[in-house]
Short mmCIF file of C-alpha atoms and ligand atoms in Angstrom, two decimals:
data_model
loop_
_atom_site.label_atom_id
_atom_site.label_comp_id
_atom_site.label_asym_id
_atom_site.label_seq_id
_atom_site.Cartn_x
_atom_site.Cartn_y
_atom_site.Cartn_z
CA UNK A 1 -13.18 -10.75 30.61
CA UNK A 2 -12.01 -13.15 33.39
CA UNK A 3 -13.55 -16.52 34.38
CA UNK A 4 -15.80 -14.65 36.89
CA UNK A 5 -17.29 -12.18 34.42
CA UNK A 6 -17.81 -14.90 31.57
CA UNK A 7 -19.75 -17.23 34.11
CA UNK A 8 -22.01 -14.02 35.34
CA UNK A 9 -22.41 -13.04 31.30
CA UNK A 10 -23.41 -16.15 31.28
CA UNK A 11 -25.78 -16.68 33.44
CA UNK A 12 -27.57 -13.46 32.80
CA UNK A 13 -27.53 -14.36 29.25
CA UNK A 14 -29.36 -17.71 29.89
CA UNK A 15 -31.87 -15.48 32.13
CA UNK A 16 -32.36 -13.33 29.63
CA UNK A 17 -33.38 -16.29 26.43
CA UNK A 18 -35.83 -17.26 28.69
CA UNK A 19 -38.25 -14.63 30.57
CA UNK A 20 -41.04 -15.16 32.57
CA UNK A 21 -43.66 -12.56 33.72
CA UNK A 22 -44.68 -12.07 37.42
CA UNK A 23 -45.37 -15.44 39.44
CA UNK A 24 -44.83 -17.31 36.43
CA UNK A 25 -40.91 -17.62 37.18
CA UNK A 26 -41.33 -21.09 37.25
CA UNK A 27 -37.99 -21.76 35.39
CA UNK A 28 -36.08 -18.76 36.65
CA UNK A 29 -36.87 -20.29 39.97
CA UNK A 30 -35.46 -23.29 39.62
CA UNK A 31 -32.14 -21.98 38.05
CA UNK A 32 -31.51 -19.50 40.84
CA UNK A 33 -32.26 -22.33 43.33
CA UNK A 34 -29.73 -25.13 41.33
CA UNK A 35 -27.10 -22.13 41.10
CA UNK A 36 -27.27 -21.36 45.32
CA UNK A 37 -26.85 -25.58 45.61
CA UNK A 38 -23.51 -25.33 43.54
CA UNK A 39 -22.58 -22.51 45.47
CA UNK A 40 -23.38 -24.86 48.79
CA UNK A 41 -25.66 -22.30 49.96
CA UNK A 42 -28.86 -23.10 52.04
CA UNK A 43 -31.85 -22.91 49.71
CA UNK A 44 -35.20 -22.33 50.29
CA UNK A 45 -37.79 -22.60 47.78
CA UNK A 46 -41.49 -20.51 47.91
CA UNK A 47 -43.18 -18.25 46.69
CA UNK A 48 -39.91 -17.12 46.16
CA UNK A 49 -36.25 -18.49 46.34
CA UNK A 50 -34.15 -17.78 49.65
CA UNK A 51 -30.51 -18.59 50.02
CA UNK A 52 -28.97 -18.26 53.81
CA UNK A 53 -25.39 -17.67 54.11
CA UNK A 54 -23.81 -18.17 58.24
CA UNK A 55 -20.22 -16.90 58.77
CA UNK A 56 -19.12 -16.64 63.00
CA UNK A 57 -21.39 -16.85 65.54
CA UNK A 58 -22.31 -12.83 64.98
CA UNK A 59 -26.56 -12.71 65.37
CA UNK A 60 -27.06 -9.57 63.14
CA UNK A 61 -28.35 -10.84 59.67
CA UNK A 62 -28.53 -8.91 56.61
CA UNK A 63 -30.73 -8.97 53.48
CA UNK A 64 -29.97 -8.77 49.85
CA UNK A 65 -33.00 -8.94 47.29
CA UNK A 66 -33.05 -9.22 43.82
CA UNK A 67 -36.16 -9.03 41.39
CA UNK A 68 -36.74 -12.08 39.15
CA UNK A 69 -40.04 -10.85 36.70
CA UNK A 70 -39.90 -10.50 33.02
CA UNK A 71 -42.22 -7.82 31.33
CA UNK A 72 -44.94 -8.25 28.30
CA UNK A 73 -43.05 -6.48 25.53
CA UNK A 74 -41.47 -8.10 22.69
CA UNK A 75 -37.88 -7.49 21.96
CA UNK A 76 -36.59 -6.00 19.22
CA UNK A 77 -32.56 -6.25 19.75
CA UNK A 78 -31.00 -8.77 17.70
CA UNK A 79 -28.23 -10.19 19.70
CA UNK A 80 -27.29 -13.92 20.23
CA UNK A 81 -28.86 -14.17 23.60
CA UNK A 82 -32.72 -12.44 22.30
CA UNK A 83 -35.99 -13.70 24.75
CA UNK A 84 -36.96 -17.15 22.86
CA UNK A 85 -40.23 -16.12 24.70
CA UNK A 86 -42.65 -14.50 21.71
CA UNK A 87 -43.84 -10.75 23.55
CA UNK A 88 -41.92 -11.86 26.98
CA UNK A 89 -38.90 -9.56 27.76
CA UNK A 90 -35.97 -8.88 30.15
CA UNK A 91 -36.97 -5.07 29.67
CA UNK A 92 -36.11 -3.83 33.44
CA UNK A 93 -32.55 -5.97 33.85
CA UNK A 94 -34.14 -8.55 36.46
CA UNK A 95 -32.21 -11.06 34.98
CA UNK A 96 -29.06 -8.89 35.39
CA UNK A 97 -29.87 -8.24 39.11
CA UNK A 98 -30.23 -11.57 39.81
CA UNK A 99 -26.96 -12.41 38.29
CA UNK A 100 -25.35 -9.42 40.69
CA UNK A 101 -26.51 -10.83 43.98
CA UNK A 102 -25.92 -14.74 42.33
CA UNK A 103 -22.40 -13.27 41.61
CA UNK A 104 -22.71 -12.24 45.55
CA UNK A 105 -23.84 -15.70 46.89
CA UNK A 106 -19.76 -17.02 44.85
CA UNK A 107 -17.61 -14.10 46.02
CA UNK A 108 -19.20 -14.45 49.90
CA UNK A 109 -19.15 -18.42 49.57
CA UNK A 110 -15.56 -18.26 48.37
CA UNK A 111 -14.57 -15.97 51.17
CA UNK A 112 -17.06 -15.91 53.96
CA UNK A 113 -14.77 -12.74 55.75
CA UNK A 114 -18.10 -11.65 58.00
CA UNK A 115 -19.92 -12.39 61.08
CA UNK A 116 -23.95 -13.09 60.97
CA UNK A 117 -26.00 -14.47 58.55
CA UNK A 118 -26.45 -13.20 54.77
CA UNK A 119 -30.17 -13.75 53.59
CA UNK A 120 -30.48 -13.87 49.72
CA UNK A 121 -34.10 -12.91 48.67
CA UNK A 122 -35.23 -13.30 45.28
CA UNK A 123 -38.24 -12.44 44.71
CA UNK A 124 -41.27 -12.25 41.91
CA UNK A 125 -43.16 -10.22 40.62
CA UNK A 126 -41.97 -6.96 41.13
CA UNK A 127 -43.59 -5.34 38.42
CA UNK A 128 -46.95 -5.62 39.51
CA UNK A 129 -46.17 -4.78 42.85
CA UNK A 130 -47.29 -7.55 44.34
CA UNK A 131 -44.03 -10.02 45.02
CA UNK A 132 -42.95 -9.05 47.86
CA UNK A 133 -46.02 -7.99 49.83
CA UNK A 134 -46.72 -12.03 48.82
CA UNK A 135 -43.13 -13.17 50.35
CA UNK A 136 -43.74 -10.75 53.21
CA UNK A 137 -47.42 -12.02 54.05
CA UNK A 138 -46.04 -15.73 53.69
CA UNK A 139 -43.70 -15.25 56.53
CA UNK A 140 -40.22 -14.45 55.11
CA UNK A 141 -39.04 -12.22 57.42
CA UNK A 142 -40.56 -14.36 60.27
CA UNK A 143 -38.47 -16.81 58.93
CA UNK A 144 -35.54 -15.03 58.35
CA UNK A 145 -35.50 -11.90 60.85
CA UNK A 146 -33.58 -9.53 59.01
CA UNK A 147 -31.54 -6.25 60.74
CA UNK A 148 -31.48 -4.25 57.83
CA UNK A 149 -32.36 -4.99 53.85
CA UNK A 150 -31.04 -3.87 50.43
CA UNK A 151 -31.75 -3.86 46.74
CA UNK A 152 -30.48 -2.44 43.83
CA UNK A 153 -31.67 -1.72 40.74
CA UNK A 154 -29.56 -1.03 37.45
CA UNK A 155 -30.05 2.82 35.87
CA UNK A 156 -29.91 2.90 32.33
CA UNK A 157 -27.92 6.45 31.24
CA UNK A 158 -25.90 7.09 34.26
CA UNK A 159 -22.32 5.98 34.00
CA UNK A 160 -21.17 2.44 34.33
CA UNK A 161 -21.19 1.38 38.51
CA UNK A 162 -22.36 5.20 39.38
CA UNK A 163 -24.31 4.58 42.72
CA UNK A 164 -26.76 7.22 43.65
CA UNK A 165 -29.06 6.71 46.05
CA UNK A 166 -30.64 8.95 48.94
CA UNK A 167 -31.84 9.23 52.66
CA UNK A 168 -35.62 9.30 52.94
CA UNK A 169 -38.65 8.89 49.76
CA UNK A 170 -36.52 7.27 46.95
CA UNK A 171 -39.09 6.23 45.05
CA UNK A 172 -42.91 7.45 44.26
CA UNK A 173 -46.03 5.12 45.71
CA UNK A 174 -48.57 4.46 42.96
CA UNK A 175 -52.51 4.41 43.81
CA UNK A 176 -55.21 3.34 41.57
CA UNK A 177 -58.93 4.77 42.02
CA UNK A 178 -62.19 3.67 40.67
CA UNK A 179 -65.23 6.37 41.47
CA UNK A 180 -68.77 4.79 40.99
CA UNK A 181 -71.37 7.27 40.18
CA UNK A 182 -75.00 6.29 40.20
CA UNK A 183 -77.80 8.85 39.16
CA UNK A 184 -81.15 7.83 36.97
CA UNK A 185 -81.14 7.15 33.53
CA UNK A 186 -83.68 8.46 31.41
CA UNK A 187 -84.53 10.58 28.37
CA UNK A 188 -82.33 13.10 26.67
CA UNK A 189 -85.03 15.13 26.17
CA UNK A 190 -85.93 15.04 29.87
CA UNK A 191 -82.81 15.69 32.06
CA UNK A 192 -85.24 17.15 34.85
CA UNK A 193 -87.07 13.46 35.62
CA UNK A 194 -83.36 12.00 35.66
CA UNK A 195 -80.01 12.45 37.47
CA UNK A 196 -77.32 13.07 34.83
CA UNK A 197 -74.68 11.02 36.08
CA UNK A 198 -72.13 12.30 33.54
CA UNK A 199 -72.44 16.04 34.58
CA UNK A 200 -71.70 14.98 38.12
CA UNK A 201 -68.88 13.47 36.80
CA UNK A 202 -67.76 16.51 35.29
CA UNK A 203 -68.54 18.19 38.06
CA UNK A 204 -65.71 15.88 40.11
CA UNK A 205 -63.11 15.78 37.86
CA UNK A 206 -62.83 19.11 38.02
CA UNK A 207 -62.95 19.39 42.00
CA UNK A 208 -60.32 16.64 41.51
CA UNK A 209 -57.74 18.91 40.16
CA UNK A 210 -58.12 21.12 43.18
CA UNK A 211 -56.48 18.39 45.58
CA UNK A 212 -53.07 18.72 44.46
CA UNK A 213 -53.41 22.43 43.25
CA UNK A 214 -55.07 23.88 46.49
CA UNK A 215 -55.34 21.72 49.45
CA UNK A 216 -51.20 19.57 49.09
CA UNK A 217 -48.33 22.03 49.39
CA UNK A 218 -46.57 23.63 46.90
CA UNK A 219 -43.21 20.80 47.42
CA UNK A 220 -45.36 17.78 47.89
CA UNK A 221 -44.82 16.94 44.03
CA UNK A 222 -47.83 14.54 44.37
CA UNK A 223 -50.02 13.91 41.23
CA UNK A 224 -53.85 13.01 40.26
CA UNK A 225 -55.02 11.81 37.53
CA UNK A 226 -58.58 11.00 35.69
CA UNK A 227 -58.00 8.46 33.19
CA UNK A 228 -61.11 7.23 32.13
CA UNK A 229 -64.31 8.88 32.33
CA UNK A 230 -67.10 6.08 31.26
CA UNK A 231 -71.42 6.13 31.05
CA UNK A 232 -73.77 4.08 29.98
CA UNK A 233 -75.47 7.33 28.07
CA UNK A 234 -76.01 6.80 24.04
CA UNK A 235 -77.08 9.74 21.65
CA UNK A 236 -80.30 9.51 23.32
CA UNK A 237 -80.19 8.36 26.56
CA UNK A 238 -79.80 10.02 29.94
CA UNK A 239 -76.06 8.20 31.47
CA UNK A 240 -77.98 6.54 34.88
CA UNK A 241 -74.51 5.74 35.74
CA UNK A 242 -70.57 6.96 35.50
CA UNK A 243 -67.09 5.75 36.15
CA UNK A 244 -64.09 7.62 37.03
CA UNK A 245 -60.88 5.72 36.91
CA UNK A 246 -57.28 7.23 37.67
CA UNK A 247 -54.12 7.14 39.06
CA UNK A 248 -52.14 8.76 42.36
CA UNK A 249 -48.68 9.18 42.98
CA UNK A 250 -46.62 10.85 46.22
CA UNK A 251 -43.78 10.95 47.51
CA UNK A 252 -45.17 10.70 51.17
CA UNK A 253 -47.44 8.46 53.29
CA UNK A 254 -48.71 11.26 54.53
CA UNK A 255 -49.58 12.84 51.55
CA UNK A 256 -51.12 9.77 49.92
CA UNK A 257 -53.49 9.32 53.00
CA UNK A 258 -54.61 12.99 52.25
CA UNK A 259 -55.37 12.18 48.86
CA UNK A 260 -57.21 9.79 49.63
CA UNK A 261 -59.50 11.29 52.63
CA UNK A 262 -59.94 14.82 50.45
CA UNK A 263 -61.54 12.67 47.31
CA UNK A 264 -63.55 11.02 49.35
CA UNK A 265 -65.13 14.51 50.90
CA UNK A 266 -65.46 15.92 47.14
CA UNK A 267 -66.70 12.82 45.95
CA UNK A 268 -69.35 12.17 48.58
CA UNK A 269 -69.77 16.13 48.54
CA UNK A 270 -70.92 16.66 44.99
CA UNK A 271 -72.21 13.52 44.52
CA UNK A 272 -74.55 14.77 47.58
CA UNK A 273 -75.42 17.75 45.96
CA UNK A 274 -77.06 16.73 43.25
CA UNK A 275 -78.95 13.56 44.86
CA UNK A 276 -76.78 11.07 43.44
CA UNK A 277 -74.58 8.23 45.20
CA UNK A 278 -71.50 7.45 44.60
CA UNK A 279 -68.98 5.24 45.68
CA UNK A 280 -64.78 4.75 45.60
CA UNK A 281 -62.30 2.31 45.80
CA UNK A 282 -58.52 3.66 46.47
CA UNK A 283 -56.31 0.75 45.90
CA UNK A 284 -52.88 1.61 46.80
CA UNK A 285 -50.73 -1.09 44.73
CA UNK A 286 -47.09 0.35 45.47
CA UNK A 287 -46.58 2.10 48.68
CA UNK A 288 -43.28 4.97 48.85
CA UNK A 289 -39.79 3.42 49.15
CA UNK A 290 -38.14 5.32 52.32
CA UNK A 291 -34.94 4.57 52.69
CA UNK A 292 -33.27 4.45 56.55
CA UNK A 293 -30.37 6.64 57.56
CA UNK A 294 -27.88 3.54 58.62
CA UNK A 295 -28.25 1.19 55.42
CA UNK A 296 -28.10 4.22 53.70
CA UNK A 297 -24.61 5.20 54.85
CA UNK A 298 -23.53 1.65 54.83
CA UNK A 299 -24.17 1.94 51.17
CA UNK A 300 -22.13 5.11 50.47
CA UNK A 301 -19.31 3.82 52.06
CA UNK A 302 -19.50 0.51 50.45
CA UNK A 303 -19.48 1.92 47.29
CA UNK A 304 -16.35 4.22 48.36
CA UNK A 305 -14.85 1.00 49.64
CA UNK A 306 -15.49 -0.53 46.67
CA UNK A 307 -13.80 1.89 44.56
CA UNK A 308 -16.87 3.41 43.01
CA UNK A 309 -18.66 7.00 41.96
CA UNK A 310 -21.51 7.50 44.70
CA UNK A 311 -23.96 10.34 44.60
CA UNK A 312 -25.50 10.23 48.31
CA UNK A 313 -28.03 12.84 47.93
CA UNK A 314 -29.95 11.68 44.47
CA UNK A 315 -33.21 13.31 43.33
CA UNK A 316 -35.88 10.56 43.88
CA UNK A 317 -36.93 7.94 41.34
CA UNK A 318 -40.84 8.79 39.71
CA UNK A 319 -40.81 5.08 39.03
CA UNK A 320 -42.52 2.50 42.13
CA UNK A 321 -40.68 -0.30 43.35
CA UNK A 322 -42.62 -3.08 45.76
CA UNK A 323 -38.91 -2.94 47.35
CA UNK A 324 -41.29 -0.55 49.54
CA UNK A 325 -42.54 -2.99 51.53
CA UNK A 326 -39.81 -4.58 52.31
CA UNK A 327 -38.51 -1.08 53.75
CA UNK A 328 -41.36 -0.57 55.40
CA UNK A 329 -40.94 -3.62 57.67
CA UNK A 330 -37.23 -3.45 58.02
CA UNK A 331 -34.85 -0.63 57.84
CA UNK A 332 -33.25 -0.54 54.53
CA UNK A 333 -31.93 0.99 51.85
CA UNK A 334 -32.75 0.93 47.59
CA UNK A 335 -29.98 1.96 45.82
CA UNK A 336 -29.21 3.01 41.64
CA UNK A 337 -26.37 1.36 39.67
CA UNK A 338 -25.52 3.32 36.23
CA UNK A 339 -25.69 0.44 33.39
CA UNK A 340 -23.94 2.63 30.84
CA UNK A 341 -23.91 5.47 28.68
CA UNK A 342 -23.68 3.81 25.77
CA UNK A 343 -26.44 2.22 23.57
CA UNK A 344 -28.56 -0.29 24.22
CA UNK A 345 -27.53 0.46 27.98
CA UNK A 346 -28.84 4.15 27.90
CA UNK A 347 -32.34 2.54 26.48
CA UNK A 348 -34.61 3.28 29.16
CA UNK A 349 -36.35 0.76 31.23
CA UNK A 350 -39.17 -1.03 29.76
CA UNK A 351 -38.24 -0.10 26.55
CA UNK A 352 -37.68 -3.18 23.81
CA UNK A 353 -34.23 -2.18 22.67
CA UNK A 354 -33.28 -2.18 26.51
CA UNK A 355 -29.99 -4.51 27.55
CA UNK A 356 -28.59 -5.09 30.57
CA UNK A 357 -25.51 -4.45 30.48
CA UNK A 358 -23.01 -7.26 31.30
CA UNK A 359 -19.76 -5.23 32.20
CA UNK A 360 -22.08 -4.41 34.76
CA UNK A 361 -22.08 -7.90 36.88
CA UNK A 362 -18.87 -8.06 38.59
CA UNK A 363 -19.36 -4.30 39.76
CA UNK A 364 -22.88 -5.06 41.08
CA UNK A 365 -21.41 -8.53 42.58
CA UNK A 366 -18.51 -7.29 44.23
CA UNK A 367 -20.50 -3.86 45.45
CA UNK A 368 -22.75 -6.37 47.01
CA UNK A 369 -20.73 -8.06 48.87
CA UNK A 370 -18.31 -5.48 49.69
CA UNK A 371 -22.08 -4.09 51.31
CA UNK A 372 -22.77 -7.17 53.40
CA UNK A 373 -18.79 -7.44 54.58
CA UNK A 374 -19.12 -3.54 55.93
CA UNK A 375 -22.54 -4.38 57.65
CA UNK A 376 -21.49 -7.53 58.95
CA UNK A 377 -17.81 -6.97 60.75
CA UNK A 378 -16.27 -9.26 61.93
CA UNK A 379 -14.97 -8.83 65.54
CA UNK A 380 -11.20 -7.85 66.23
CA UNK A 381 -8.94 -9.95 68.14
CA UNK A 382 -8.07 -8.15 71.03
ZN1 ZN B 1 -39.70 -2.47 35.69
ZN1 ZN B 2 -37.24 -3.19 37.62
#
């Protein structure tokens, strides 16, 4: 390892002792921020941390994000650098992406060879899908009008600095829906003076089924599911009242709004039938990551430049990423990098054996700014 590498390990190391879950990065916050001020780079400090970057007098300005948010699982590795957190983990390799883009900020610092501005966006938490929709609604990118924005997230099992990445849905939205069912309560013994909430329940978790199977097509790879099914019936009692809770995922906007307008028709429709009410809430907490044509070129041929395996035409992620709304608002581009084949680095994500792995850093670092170099040219002499 060089001087470069041993700093990044590091710092990700240091990131990794001490976790903190989603807008609790009260620490990790102040250590990106104090790292940017070495670096000399603009800093400022939010709901988030932002460092700005100027090189020329070039007005196109480019975004980098990185995830800061720890998860609620206890580790189980034993290495040197374990959470000192009790049941707080690095499980998803936040603390290794922000040790990429940090790595970023030194290598464009030390060699500013662009023209625009570099914005450097880290952000919390991503887990819950809710960071960056808070960054976004507290005026980032009114602050810091962006041209195009990137992230990248580490892929545990795909060879070391293997970018893959796609044009279009890269990653799946996730909706959560609660389905209030209110009937009358009554006897056992006397269904016919009630209104059995539970069998109307029934009744729509099986029409459920038929949204995906019969009314999505065949390729729209969209999925609903009933989770919980809860009454206030006993042995003896008549349920007056049933919950349906459960989970969405698409791959499309399009699809998701479908979803969403078909259970409402077979909710309000059976429901109707039998003289009950009932009511939903459709809570879409990660929307679907689309990445743009442009950034995503840019990144297949900074990843070529860069010396690296690229796979342009991935299959897309079933995980969510609150990148999403970030996308939505600017074109942009979310892109894989392979943490290893070997073990802990093949762990999966979210799994308490999970590393980051550190041979990873200056590939991530140097991809990234290779990236923001090839979107931000400078102009030839002529
Ligand atoms: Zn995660
Ligand atoms: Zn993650």
């Amino acid at each position: 390892m060089n001087e470069f590498d041993q700093k990044l390990a590091g710092i990700r190391r240091a990131f990794h002792r001490d976790p903190e879950v989603g807008f609790n990065e009260v620490r990790t916050k102040a250590k990106v921020a104090q790292q940017l001020r070495a670096l000399g780079v603009e800093v400022h400090e939010g709901i988030g941390v932002v460092g700005v970057l100027r090189s020329g007098d070039g007005s196109r300005t480019i975004g980098l994000r990185a995830d800061m948010d720890a998860l609620p699982i206890q580790e189980t590795s034993t290495h040197d650098y374990v959470s000192l957190n009790e049941g707080v983990m690095h499980a998803c390799g936040h603390d290794g992406h922000m040790t990429m883009l940090l790595g970023a900020v030194e290598l464009l610092a030390n060699d500013p060879d662009f023209d625009g501005t570099a914005v450097f966006i880290f952000q919390p938490n991503e887990e819950h899908g809710l960071g960056a929709r808070a960054m976004i609604d507290d005026g980032v990118l009114l602050q810091f009008p962006l041209d195009e924005i990137y992230a990248i997230h580490n892929l545990p099992g795909a060879p070391l600095g293997e970018v893959s990445t796609r044009v279009g849905q890269i990653c799946a939205s996730e909706s959560l829906f609660e389905i209030k069912i209110t009937g009358q309560g009554g006897h056992a013994s006397m269904p016919h003076v009630g209104v059995d909430a539970l069998t109307i329940g029934a009744e729509m978790v099986q029409a459920l089924q038929t949204i995906v199977s019969r009314k999505l097509a065949p390729e729209a790879g969209a999925v609903v599911s009933v989770t919980e099914f809860l009454t206030d019936g006993q042995r003896n009692i008549l349920p007056g009242t049933a919950t349906l809770k459960g989970d969405v995922r698409t791959r499309l906007p399009q699809d998701r709004e479908d979803i969403e307008r078909f259970m409402r028709q077979i909710v309000d429709g059976v429901a109707a039938a039998h003289g009950a009410r009932a009511e939903i809430v459709f809570d879409t907490e990660f929307i679907e990551t689309i990445n743009s044509a442009a950034p995503t070129d840019g990144v297949i041929q900074a990843a070529k430049n860069a010396g690296l395996e690229v796979i342009g035409d991935r299959q897309p992620m079933s995980f969510s990423e609150d990148f999403a709304h970030f996308c939505e608002a600017v074109p942009g581009c979310f892109l894989l990098l392979g943490n290893g084949t070997t073990t802990p680095y093949n762990q999966p994500l979210h799994a308490a054996d999970y590393d980051f792995n550190d041979a990873l850093l200056p590939i991530g670092a140097t991809l990234w700014a290779q990236l923001l170099k090839d979107r931000l040219p400078k102009r030839k002499n002529i």
